[in-house]
Short mmCIF file of C-alpha atoms in Angstrom, two decimals:
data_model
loop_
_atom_site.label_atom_id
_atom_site.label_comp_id
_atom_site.label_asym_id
_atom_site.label_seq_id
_atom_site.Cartn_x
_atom_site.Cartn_y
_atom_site.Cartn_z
CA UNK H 1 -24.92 -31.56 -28.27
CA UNK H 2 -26.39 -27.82 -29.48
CA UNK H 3 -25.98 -25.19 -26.54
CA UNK H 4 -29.85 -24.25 -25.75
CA UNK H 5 -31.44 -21.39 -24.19
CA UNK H 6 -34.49 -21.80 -21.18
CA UNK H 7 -36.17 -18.94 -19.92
CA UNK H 8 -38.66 -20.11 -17.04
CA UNK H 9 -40.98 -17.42 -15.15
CA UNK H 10 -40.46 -18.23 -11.51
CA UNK H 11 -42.61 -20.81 -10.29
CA UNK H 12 -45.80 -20.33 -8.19
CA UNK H 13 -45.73 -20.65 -4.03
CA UNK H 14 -46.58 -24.39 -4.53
CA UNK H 15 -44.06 -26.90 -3.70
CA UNK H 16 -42.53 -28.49 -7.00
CA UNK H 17 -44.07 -31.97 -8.22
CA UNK H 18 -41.67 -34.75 -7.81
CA UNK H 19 -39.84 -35.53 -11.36
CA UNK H 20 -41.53 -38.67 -13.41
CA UNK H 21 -39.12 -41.67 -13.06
CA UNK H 22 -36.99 -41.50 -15.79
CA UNK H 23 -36.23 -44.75 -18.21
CA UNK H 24 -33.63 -46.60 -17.53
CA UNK H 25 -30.87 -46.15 -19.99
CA UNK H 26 -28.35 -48.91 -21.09
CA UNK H 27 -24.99 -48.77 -19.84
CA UNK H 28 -23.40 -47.94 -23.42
CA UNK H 29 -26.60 -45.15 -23.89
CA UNK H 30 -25.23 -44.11 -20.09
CA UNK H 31 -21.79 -43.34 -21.01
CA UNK H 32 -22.13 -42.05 -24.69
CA UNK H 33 -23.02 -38.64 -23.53
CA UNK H 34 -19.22 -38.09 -22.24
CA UNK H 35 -18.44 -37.98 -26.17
CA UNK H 36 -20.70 -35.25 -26.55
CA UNK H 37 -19.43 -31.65 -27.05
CA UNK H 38 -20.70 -29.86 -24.22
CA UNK H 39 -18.82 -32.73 -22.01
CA UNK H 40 -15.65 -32.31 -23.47
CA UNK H 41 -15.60 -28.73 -22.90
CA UNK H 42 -16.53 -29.27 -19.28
CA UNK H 43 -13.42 -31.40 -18.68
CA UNK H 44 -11.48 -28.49 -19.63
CA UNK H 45 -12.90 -25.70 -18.38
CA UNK H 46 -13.25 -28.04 -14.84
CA UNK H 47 -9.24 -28.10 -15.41
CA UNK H 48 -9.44 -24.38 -14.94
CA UNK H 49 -11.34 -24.60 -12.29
CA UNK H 50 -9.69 -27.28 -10.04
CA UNK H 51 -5.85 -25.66 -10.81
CA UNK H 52 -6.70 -22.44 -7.87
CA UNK H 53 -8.08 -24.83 -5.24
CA UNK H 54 -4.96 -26.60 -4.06
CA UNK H 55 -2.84 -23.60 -4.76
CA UNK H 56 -4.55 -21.56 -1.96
CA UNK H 57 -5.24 -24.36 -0.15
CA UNK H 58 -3.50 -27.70 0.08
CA UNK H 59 -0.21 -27.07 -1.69
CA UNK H 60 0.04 -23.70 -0.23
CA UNK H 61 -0.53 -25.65 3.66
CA UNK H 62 2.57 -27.71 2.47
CA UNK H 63 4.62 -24.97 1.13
CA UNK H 64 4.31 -23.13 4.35
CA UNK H 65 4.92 -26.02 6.74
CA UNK H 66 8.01 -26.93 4.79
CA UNK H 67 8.99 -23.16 5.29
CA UNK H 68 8.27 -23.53 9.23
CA UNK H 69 4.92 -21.69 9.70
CA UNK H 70 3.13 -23.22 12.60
CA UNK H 71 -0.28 -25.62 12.74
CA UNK H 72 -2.50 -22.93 14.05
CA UNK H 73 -1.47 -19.76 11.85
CA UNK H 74 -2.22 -22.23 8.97
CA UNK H 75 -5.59 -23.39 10.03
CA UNK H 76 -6.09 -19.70 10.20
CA UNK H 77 -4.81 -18.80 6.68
CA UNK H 78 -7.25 -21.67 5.11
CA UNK H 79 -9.71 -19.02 6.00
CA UNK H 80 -8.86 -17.79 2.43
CA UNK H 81 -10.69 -19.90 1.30
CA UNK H 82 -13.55 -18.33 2.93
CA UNK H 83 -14.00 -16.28 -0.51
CA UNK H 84 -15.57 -19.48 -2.08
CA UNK H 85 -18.19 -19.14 0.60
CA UNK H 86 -19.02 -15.75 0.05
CA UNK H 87 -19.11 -15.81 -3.37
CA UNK H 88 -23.10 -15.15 -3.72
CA UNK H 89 -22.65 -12.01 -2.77
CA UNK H 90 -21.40 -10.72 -6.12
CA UNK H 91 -22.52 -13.70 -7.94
CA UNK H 92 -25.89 -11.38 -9.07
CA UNK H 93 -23.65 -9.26 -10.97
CA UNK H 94 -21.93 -12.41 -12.74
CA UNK H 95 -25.15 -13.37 -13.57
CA UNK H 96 -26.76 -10.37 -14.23
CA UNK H 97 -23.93 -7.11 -15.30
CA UNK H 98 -22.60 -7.12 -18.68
CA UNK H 99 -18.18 -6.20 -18.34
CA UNK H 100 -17.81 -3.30 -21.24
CA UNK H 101 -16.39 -4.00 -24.44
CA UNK H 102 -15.60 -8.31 -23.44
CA UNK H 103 -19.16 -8.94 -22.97
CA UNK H 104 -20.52 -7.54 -26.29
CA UNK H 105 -16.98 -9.76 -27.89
CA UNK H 106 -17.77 -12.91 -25.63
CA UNK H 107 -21.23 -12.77 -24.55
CA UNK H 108 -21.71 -12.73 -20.42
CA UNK H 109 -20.69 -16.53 -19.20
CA UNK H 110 -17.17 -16.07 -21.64
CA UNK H 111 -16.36 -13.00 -20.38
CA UNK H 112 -16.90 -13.29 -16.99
CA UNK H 113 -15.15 -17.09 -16.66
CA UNK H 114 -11.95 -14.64 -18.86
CA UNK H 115 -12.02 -12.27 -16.42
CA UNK H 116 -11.58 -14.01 -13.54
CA UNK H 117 -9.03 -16.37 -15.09
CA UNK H 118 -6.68 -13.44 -15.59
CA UNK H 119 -7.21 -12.33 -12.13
CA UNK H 120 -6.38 -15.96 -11.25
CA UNK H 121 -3.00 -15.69 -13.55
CA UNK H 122 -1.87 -12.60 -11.67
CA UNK H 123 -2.60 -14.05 -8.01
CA UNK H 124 -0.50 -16.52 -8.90
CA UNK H 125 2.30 -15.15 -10.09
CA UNK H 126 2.28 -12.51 -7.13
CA UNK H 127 2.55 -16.06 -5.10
CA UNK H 128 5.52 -17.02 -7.05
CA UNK H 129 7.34 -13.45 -6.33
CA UNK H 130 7.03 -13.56 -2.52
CA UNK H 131 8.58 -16.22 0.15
CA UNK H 132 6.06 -16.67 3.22
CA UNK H 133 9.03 -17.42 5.57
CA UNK H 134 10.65 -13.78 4.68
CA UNK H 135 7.29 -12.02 4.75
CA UNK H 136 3.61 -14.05 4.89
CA UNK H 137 1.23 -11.56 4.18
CA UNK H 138 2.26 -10.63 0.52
CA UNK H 139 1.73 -14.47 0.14
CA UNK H 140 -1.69 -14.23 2.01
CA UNK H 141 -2.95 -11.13 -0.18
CA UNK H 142 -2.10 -12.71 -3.60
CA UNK H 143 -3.66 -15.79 -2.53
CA UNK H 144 -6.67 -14.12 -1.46
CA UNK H 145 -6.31 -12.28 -4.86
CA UNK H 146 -6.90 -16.46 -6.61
CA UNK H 147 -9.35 -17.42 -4.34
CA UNK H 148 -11.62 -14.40 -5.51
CA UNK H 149 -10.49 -15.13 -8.99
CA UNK H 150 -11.30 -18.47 -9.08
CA UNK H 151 -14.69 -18.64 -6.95
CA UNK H 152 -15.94 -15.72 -9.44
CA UNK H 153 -14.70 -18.19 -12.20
CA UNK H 154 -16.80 -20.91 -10.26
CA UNK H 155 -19.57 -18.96 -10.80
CA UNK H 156 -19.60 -18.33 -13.96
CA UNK H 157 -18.48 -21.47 -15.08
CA UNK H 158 -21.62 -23.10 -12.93
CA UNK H 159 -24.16 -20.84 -15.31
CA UNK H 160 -22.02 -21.79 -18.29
CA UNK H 161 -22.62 -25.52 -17.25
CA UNK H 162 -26.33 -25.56 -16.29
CA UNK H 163 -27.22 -23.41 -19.60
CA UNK H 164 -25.60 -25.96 -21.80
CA UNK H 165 -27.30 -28.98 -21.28
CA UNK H 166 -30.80 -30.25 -20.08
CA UNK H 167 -31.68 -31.37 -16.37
CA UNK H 168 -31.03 -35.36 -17.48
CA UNK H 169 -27.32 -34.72 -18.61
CA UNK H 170 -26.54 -32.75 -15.51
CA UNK H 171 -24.97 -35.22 -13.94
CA UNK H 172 -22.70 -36.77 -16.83
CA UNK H 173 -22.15 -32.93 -17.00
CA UNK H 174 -20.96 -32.85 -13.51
CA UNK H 175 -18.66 -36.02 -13.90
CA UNK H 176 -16.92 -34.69 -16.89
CA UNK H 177 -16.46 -31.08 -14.69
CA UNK H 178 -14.61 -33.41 -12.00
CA UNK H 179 -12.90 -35.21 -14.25
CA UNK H 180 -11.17 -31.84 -15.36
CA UNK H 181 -11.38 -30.57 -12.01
CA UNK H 182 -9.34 -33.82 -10.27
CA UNK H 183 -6.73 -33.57 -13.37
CA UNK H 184 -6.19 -30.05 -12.13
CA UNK H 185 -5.59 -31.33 -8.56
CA UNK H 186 -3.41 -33.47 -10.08
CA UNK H 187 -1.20 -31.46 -11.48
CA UNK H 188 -1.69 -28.35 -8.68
CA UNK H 189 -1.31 -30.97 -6.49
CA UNK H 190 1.33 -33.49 -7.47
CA UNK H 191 2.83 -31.11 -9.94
CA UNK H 192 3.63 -28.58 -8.11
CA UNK H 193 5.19 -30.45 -5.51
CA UNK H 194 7.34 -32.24 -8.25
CA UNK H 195 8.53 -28.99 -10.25
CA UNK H 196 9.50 -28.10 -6.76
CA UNK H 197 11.33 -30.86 -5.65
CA UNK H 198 13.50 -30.92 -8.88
CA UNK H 199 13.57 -26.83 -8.99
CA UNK H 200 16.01 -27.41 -5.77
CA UNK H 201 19.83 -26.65 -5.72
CA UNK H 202 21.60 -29.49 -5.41
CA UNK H 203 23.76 -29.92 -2.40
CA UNK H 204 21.60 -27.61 -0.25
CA UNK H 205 19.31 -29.40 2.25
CA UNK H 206 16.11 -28.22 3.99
CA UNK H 207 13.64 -25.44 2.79
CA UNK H 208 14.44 -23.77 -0.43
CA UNK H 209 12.09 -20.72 -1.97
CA UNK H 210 13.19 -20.62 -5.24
CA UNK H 211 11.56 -23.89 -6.07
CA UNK H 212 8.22 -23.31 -4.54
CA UNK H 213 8.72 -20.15 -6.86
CA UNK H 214 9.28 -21.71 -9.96
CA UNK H 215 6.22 -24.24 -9.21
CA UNK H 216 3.73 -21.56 -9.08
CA UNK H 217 5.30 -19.61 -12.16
CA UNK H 218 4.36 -23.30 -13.71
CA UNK H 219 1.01 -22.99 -12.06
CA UNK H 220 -0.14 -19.87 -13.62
CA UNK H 221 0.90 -20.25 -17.09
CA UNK H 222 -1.22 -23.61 -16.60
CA UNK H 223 -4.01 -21.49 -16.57
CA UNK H 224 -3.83 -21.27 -20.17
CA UNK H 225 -6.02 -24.63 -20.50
CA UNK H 226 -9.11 -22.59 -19.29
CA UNK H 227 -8.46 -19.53 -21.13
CA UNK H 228 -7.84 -21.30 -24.84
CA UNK H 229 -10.92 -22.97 -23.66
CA UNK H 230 -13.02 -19.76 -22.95
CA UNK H 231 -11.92 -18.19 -26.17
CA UNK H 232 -12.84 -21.49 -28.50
CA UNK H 233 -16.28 -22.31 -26.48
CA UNK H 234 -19.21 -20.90 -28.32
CA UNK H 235 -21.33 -19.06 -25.74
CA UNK H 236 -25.01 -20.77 -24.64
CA UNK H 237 -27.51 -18.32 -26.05
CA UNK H 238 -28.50 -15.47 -24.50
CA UNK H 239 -31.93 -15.77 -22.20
CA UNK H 240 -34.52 -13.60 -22.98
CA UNK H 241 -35.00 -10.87 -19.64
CA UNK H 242 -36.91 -8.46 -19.21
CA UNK H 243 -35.42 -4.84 -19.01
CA UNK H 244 -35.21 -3.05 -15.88
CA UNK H 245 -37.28 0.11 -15.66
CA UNK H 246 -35.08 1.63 -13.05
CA UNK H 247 -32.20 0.85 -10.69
CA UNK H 248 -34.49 -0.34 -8.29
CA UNK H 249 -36.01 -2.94 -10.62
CA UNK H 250 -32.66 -4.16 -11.83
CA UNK H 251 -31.49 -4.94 -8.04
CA UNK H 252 -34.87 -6.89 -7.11
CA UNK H 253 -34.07 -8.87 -10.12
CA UNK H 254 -30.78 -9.50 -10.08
CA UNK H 255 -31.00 -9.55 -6.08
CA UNK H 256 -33.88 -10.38 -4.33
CA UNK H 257 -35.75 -12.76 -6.94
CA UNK H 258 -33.05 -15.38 -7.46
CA UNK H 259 -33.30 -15.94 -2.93
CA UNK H 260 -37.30 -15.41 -3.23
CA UNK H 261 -38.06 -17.36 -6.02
CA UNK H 262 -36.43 -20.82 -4.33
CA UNK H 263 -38.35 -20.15 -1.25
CA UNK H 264 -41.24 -19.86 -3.06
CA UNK H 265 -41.09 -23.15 -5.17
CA UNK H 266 -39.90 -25.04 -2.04
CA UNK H 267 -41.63 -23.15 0.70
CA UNK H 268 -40.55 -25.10 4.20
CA UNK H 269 -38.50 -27.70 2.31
CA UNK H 270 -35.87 -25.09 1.67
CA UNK H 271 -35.02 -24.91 5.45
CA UNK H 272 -34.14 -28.41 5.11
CA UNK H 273 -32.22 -28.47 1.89
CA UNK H 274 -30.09 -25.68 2.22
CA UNK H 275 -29.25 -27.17 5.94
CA UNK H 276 -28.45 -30.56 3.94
CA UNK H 277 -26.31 -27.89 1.41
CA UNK H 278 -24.69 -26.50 4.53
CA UNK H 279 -23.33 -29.76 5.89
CA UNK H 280 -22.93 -32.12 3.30
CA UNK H 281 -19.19 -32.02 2.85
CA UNK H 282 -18.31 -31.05 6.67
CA UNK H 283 -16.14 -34.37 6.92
CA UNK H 284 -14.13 -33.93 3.95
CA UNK H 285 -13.56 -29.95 4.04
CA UNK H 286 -12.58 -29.78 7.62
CA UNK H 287 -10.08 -32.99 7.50
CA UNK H 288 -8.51 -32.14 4.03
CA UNK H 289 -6.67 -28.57 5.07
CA UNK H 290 -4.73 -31.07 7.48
CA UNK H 291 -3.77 -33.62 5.38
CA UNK H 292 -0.89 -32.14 3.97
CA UNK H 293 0.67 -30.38 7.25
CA UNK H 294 0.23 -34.01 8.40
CA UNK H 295 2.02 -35.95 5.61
CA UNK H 296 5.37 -33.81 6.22
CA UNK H 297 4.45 -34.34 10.11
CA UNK H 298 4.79 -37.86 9.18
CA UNK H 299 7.58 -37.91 7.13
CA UNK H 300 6.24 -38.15 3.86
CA UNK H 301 8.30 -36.95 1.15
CA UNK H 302 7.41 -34.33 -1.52
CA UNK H 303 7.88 -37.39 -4.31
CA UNK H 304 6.02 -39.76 -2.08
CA UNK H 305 2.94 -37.29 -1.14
CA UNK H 306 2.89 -36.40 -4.63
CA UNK H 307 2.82 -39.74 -6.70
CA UNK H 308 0.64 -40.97 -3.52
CA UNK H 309 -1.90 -38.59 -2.59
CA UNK H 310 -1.85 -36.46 -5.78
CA UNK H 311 -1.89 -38.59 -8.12
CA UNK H 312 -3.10 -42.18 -7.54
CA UNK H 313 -5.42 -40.75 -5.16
CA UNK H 314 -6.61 -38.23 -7.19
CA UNK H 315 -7.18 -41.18 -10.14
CA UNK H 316 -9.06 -43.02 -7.69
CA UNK H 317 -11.47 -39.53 -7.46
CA UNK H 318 -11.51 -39.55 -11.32
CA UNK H 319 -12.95 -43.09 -11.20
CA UNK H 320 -15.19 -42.08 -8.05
CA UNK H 321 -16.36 -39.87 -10.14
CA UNK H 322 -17.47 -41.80 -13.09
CA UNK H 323 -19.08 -44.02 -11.22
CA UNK H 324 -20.96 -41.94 -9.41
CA UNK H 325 -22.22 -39.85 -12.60
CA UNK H 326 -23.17 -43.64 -14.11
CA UNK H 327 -25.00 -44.78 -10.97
CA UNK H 328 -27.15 -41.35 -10.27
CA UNK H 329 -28.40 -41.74 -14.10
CA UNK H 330 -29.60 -45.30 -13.69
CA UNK H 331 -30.13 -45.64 -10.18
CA UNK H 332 -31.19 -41.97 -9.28
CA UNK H 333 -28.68 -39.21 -7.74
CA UNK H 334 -30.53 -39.39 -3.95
CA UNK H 335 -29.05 -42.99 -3.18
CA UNK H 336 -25.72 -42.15 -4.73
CA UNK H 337 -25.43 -38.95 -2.63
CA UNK H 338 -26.73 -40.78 0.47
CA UNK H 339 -23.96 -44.19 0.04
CA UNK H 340 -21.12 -41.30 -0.94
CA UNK H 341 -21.85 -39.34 3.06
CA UNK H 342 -21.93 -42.77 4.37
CA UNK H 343 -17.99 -43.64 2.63
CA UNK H 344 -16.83 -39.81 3.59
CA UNK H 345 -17.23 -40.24 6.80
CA UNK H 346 -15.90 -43.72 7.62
CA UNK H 347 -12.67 -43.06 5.36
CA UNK H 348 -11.78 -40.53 7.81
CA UNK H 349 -11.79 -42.92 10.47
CA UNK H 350 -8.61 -44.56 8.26
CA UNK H 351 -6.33 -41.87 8.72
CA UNK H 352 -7.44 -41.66 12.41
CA UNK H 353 -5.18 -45.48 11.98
CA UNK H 354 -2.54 -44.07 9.60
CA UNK H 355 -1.93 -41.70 12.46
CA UNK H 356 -0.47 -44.69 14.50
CA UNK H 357 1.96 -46.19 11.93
CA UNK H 358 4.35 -43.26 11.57
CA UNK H 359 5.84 -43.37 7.79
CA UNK H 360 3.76 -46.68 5.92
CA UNK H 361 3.73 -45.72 2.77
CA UNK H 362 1.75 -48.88 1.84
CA UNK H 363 -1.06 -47.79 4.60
CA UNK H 364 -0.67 -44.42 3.30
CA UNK H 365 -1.81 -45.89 -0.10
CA UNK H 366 -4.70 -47.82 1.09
CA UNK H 367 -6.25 -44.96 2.90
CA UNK H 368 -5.66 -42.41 0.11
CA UNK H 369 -7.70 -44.71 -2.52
CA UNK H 370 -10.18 -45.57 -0.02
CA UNK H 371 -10.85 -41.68 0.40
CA UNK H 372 -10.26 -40.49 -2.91
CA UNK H 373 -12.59 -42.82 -3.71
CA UNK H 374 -15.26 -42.08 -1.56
CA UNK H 375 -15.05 -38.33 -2.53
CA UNK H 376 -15.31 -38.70 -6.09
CA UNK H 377 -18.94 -40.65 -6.06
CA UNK H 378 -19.67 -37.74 -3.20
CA UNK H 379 -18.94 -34.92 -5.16
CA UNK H 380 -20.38 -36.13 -8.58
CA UNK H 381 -23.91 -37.20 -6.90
CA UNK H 382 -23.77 -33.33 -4.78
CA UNK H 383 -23.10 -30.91 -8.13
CA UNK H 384 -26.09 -33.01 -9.77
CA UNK H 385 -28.03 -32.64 -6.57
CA UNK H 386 -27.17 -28.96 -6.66
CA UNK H 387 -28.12 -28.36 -10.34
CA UNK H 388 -31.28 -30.08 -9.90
CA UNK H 389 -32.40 -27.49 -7.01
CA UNK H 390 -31.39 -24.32 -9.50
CA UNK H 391 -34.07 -21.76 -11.77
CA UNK H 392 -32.49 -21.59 -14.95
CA UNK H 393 -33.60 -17.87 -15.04
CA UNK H 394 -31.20 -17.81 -11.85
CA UNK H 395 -29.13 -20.30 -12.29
CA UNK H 396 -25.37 -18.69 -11.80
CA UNK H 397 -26.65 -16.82 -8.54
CA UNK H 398 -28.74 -19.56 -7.31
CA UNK H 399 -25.88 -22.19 -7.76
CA UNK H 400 -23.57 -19.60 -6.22
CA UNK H 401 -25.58 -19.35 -3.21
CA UNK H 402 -25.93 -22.96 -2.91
CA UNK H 403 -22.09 -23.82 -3.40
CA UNK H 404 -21.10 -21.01 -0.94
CA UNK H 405 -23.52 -22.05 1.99
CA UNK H 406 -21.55 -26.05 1.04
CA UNK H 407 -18.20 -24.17 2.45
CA UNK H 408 -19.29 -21.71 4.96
CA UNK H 409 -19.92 -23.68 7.89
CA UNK H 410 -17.21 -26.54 6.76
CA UNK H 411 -14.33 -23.27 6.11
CA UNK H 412 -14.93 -21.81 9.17
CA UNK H 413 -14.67 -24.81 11.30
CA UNK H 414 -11.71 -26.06 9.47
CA UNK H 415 -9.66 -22.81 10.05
CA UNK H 416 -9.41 -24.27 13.84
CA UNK H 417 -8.13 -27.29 12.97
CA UNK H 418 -4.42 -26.67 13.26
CA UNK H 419 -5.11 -25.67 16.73
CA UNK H 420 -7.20 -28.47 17.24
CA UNK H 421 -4.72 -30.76 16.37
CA UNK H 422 -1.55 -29.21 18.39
CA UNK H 423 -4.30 -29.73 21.38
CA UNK H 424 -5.61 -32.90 21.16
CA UNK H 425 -3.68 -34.82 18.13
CA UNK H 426 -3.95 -36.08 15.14
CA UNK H 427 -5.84 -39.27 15.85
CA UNK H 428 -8.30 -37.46 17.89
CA UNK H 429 -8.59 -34.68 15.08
CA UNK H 430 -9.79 -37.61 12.23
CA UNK H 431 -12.00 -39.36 14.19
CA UNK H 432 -13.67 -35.74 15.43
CA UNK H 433 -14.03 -34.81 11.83
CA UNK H 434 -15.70 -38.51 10.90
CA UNK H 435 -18.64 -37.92 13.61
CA UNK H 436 -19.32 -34.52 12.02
CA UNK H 437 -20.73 -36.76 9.27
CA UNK H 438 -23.41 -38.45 11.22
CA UNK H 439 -25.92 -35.30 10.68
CA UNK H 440 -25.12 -35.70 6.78
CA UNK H 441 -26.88 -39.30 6.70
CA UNK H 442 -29.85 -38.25 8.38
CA UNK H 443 -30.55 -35.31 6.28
CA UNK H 444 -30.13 -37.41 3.06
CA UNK H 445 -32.51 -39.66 4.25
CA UNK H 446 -35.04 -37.38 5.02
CA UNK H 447 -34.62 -35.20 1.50
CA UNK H 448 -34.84 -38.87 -0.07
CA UNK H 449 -38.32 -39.62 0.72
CA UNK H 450 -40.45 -40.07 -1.90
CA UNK H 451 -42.21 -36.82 -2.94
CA UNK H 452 -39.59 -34.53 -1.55
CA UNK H 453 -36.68 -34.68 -4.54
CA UNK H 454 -36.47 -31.42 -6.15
CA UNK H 455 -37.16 -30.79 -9.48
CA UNK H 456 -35.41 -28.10 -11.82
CA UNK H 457 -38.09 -25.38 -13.63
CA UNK H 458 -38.06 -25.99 -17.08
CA UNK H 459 -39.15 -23.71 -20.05
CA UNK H 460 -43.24 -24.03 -20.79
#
């Protein structure tokens, strides 16, 4: 597939047309397009993207419960991740300001997605230097230090994505990303909880800081992947802009027109899609920075959580995934999105029963492929749903703002959880965060009547 440029003037105050049904494609004609070059480099530049998530996030949760830090202070820290929310505030300067000397080498996607993978690098290794149990707020400055890195890489990489390929492939697009992504997960997740567990002295039991050390030393020079990647990818060509007559001209530009012109094109719909945006992954989001404080809770070891949760369960996201990207090309991306809410939010309700059975590692199983599963259709079916709402003139601000508003509402909440669950339980906690899903489904099935369905500007 040739990288293409689309420059599109922003669209008039009329609501956009609903898209012409597309023709149904063959299975075979369905899945060709993950052979196609723009796919494979989203698999590895989604590997790039996934590795940070988990590192500030998941693994870190079960790095510091392991060294003793309490529930509530790490509800509180997953507030980090807060960055990924606020990441349209400097996402018009991704989109828009050229970095001196790299752009004019890269071009602006490459040398923004470089940048922000060597800030990513150092976070990490500033992680690896410091042990939370001796002193926890090195720890929480380098790994706010990632989580700007790698939501400014998000951005980027989201323009990079959406300028690469048309409006029909976004969603192949999207599966190959989280393909990438999960395998990142994987090894973030599983990984670093295995380099870990065999980085510990033998003959000493209980919580050991080298090895967490020498797991995220493994993390960032994993980083690599995306920035071989970067270096390799040929850049999508440049769009044609106008040039700014003054300061003033270049901020309305790069700041006001990406918010104005999506109000404009959707007018009183956009009240109602960015509150679907802003909710859509509440179940998942506030439940996941749990999970892991609750597997060592429960007994789980390293070796188990890893093989279990990180990696079968992160295959079973990989094949979510697929599916997903398959079934919103032939069947349309509204139903998809609207069966994957439905599956979010009763999986949840399954760990509300794991809670009961202590250490099963066979229930432990069942519920992580359920979930995993579940997730993977989810998030395909959303990052198509999301591309399909974006200008390409604004497409890496516009995405930004869209992904952010996805996490600010589910971040914040979740950063209570911990104390939520020394209060009330675990049990209680799950089945909470499964009725927080119930707004999801009627939203979807709202945005899902015929007529409504966004439609992407194209170029004239």
């Amino acid at each position: 597939m040739s990288d293409r440029t689309t420059s599109a003037a922003p669209s008039s105050a009329a609501p956009a047309p609903a898209p012409a049904p597309a023709a149904r494609r063959s299975w075979r004609q369905a899945l060709r397009v993950y052979r196609e070059p723009a796919s494979l480099r989203m698999l590895a530049l989604g590997f790039s993207a996934g590795l940070p998530l988990l590192l500030v996030l998941g693994t870190l949760s079960f790095w510091l419960r392991e060294a003793g830090i309490d529930r509530t202070t790490i509800g509180y820290l997953s507030w980090v991740g807060l960055a990924y929310a606020f990441k349209w505030v400097w996402a018009p300067l991704v989109d828009r300001l050229p970095i001196p000397l790299l752009t004019r080498a890269l071009g602006r996607r490459r040398s923004w997605l470089l940048l922000a993978q060597c800030m990513v690098v150092a976070g990490l290794v500033g992680m690896a230097l410091h042990d939370p149990r001796a002193a926890l707020l090195p720890v929480v400055w380098c790994a706010l230090a990632v989580a700007f890195g790698s939501a400014t890489q998000d951005v980027a990489l989201d323009a990079f994505r959406i300028e690469s390929a048309g409006a029909d492939q976004q969603a192949a697009l999207a599966a190959t990303y989280q393909t990438g992504y999960r395998l990142a997960m994987i090894w973030a997740g599983a990984g670093a909880l295995w380099i870990a567990a065999r980085a510990e002295v033998a003959g000493l039991s209980g919580y050991q800081s080298g090895a967490w050390s020498a797991a995220y030393f493994a993390m960032a020079a994993s980083m690599a992947v995306g920035i071989v990647t970067v270096l390799c990818s040929p850049e999508p060509a440049p769009r044609a802009l106008p040039r700014p007559r003054n300061a003033a001209e270049w901020l309305r530009g790069a700041l006001v027109e990406p918010f104005a012109d999506f109000i404009r094109r959707y007018r009183w719909q956009a009240v109602l899609i960015l509150a679907l945006i802003a909710v859509y992954r509440i179940s998942d989001v506030v439940m996941g920075i749990m999970a892991n404080p609750f597997y060592v809770d429960m007994g789980f070891s390293k070796d188990e959580v890893a093989a279990v949760s990180k990696i079968y369960g992160v295959a079973m996201t990989l094949a979510g995934a697929f599916v997903g990207g398959a079934l919103a090309m032939r069947v349309g991306v509204m139903r998809v999105l609207m069966l994957g809410a439905l599956l979010s939010a009763l999986t949840n309700l399954l760990f509300a029963w794991l809670s009961t059975r202590g250490h099963d590692l066979a229930g432990l199983i069942a519920v992580v492929a359920a979930d995993n599963l579940a997730n993977g259709m989810a998030s395909a079916a959303f990052i198509a749903y999301l591309s399909s709402l974006t200008n390409i003139q604004y497409s890496a601000t516009q995405y930004a703002l869209f992904s952010s508003l996805m996490l600010l509402l589910p971040k914040w909440l979740a950063g209570f959880s911990g104390a939520y669950v020394d209060a009330y339980g675990y049990s209680a906690f799950f089945i909470m965060t499964a009725l927080l899903g119930l707004p999801v489904l009627l939203l979807v099935a709202i945005a899902s009547r015929p007529g409504f369905l966004p439609k992407r500007p194209e170029a004239g």
